[in-house]
Coordinates of C-alpha atoms in Angstrom, one line a residue:
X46 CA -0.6 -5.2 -75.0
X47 CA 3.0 -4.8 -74.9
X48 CA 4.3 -4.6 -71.0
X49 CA 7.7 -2.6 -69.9
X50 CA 10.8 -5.2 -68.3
X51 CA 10.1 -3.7 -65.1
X52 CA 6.5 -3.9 -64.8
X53 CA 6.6 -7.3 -65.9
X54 CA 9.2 -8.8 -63.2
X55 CA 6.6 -7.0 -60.8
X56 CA 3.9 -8.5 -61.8
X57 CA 5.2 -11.8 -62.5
X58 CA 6.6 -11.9 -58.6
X59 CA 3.4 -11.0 -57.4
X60 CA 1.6 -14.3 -59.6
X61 CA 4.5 -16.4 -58.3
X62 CA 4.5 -15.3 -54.6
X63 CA 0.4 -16.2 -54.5
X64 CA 1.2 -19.3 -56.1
X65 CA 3.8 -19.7 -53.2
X66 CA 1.9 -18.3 -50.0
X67 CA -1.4 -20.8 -51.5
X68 CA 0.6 -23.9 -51.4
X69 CA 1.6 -22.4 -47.9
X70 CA -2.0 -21.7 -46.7
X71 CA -3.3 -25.0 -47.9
X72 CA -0.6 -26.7 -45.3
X73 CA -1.7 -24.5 -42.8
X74 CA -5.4 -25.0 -43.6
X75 CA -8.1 -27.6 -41.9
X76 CA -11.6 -26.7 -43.4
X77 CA -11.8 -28.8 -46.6
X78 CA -14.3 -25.9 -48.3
X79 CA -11.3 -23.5 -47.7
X80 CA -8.5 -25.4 -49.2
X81 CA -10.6 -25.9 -51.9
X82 CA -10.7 -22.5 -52.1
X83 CA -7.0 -21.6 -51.8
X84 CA -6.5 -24.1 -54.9
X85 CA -8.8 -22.1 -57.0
X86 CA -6.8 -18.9 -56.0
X87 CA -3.6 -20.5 -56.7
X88 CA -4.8 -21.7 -59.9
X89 CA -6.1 -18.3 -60.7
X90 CA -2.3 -17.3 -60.2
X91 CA -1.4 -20.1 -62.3
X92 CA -3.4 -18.4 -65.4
X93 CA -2.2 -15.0 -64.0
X94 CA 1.3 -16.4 -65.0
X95 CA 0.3 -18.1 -68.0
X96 CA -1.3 -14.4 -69.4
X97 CA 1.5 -12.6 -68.0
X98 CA 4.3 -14.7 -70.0
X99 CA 2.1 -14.8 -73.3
X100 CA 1.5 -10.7 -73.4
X101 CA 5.3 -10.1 -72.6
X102 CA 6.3 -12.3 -75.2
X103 CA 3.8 -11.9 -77.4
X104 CA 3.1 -15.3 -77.4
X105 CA -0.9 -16.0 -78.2
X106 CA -0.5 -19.8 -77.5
X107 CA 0.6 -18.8 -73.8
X108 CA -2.9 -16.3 -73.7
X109 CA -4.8 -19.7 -74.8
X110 CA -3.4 -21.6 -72.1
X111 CA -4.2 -19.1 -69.5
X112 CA -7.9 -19.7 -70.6
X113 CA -7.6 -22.9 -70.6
X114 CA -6.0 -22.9 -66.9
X115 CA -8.5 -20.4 -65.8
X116 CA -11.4 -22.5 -67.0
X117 CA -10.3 -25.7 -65.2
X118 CA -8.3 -24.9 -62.7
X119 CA -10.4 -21.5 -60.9
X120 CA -14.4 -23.3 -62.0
X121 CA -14.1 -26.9 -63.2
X122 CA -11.8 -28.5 -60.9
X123 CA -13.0 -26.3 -57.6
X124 CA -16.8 -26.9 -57.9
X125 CA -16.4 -31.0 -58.7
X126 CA -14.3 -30.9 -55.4
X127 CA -16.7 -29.1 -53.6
X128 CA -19.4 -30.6 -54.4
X129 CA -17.3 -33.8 -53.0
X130 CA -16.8 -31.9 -49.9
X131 CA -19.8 -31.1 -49.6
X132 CA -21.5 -34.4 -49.7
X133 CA -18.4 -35.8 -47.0
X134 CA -19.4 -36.4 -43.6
X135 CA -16.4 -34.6 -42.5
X136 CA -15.3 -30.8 -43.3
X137 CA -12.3 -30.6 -41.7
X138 CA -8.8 -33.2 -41.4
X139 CA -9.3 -34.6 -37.9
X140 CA -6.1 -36.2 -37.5
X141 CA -2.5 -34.8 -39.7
X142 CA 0.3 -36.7 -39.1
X143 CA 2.1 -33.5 -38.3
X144 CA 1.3 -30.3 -36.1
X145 CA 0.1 -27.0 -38.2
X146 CA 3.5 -25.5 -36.4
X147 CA 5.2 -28.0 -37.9
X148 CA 4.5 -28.1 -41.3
X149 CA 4.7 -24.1 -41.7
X150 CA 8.3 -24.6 -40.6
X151 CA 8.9 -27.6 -43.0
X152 CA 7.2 -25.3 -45.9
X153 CA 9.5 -22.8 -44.6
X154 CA 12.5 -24.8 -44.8
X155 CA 11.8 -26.4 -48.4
X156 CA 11.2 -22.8 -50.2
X157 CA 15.1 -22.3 -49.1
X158 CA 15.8 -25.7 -50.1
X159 CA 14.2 -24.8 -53.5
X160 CA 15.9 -21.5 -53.5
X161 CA 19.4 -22.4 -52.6
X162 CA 18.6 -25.9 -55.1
X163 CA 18.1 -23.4 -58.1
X164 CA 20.6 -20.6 -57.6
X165 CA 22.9 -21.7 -60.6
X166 CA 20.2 -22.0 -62.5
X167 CA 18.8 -18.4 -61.8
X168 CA 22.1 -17.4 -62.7
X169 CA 22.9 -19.1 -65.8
X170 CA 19.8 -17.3 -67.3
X171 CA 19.5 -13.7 -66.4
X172 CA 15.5 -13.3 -67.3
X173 CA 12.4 -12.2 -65.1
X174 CA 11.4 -16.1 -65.9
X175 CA 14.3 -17.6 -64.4
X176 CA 13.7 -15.6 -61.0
X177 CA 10.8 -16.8 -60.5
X178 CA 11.8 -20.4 -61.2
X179 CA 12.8 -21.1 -57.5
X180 CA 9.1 -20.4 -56.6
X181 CA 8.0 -23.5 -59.0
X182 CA 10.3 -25.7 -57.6
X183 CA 9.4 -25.1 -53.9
X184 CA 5.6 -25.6 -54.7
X185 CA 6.3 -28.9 -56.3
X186 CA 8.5 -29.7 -52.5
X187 CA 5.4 -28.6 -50.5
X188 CA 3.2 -30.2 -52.8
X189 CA 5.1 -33.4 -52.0
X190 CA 5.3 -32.0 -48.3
X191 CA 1.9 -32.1 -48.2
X192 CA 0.8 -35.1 -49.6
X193 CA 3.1 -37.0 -46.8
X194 CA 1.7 -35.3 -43.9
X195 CA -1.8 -35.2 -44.9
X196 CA -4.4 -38.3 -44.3
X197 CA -8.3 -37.2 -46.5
X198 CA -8.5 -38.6 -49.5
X199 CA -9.9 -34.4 -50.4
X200 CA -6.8 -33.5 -49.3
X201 CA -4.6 -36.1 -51.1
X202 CA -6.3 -34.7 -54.3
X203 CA -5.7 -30.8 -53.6
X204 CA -2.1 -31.8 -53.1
X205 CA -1.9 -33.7 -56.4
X206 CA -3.2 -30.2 -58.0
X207 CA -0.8 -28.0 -56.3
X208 CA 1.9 -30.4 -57.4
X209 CA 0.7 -30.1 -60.7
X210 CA 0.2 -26.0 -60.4
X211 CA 4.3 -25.9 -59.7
X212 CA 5.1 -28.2 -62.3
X213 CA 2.9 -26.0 -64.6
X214 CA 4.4 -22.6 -63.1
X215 CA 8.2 -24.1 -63.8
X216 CA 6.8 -25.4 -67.1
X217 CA 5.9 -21.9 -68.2
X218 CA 8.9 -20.2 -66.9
X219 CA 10.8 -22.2 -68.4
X220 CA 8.8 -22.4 -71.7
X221 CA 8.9 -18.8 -72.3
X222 CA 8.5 -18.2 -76.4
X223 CA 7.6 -22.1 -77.1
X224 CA 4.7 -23.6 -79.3
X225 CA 1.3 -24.4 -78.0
X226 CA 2.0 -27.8 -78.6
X227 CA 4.5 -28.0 -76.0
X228 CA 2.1 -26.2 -73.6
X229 CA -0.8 -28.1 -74.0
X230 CA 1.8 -31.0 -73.3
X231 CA 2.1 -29.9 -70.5
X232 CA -1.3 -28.8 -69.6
X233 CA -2.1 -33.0 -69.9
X234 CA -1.4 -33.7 -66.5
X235 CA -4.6 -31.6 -65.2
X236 CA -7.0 -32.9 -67.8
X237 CA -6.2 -36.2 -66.7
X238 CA -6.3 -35.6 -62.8

């Protein structure tokens, strides 16, 4: 399936801008069940990215790891942390070490910082990839956002898996046309979380 430039960058902006607005809702999220949730939709995106980048390249080893990243990261990973929250005594964080006001505007704040981090990059490379590299970046900074403000243990976890999810998204991007070697690689991170 060969995709045109321009449907492509589309579709690619619309997999990296749910992998941004998830890392977004998971910070502005309480109920455990449901940011268990969002990670499965954000790792859906992941894949989305993953099968997006193979087909326009006609790279099969990319197609492989979207399955791969699908399987684990959408079924696997979700239902073993559900079934954790489900057996926890408590389904929601009681007690964040910063208001939900607060950490929307410091998500705000680090997508610029990730934005205006990466701008050389984005233009050094003139590619539908290297646009949506600032996305990648400013997950991995709410990722780490999260993981400071945030107290559960459930929680802890889902932000170690977004923080992987951007490092996979700027792994792909930036691995655009490389070996399934180097993807799987990179894909080691989530088999061993």
């Amino acid at each position: 399936m060969n995709l045109s430039a321009d449907t492509y960058r589309q579709l690619l902006g619309l997999a990296v801008g749910v992998v941004l607005v998830c890392a977004a809702l998971a910070l502005w999220r309480r109920s455990l069940r449901a940011i268990v949730r969002i990670l499965a939709l954000q790792g859906a995106a992941v894949a989305t990215v993953a099968l997006l980048v193979g087909l326009y390249h006609d790279e099969g080893s990319h197609v492989v790891v979207a399955g791969l990243f699908a399987g684990l990261k959408v079924v696997v990973i979700p239902a073993v942390l559900l079934r954790v929250v489900r057996d926890a005594p408590d389904q929601r964080e009681t007690e964040p070490l910063v208001n939900v006001a607060a950490t929307l505007l410091g998500a705000a704040v680090l997508t610029v910082v990730a934005f205006a981090a990466t701008r050389g990059l984005v233009r050094l490379v003139s590619s539908p990839e290297a646009d949506a590299l600032p996305v990648g970046f400013a997950v991995v900074l709410i990722a780490y956002f999260g993981l400071v403000v945030r107290r559960n243990a459930v929680v802890q976890v889902v932000g170690f898996l977004l923080l992987e999810n951007g490092i996979a998204v700027v792994a792909l991007l930036a691995s655009a046309g490389i070996s399934l070697t180097v993807e799987l690689a990179v894909a080691l991170d989530l088999l061993l979380a």
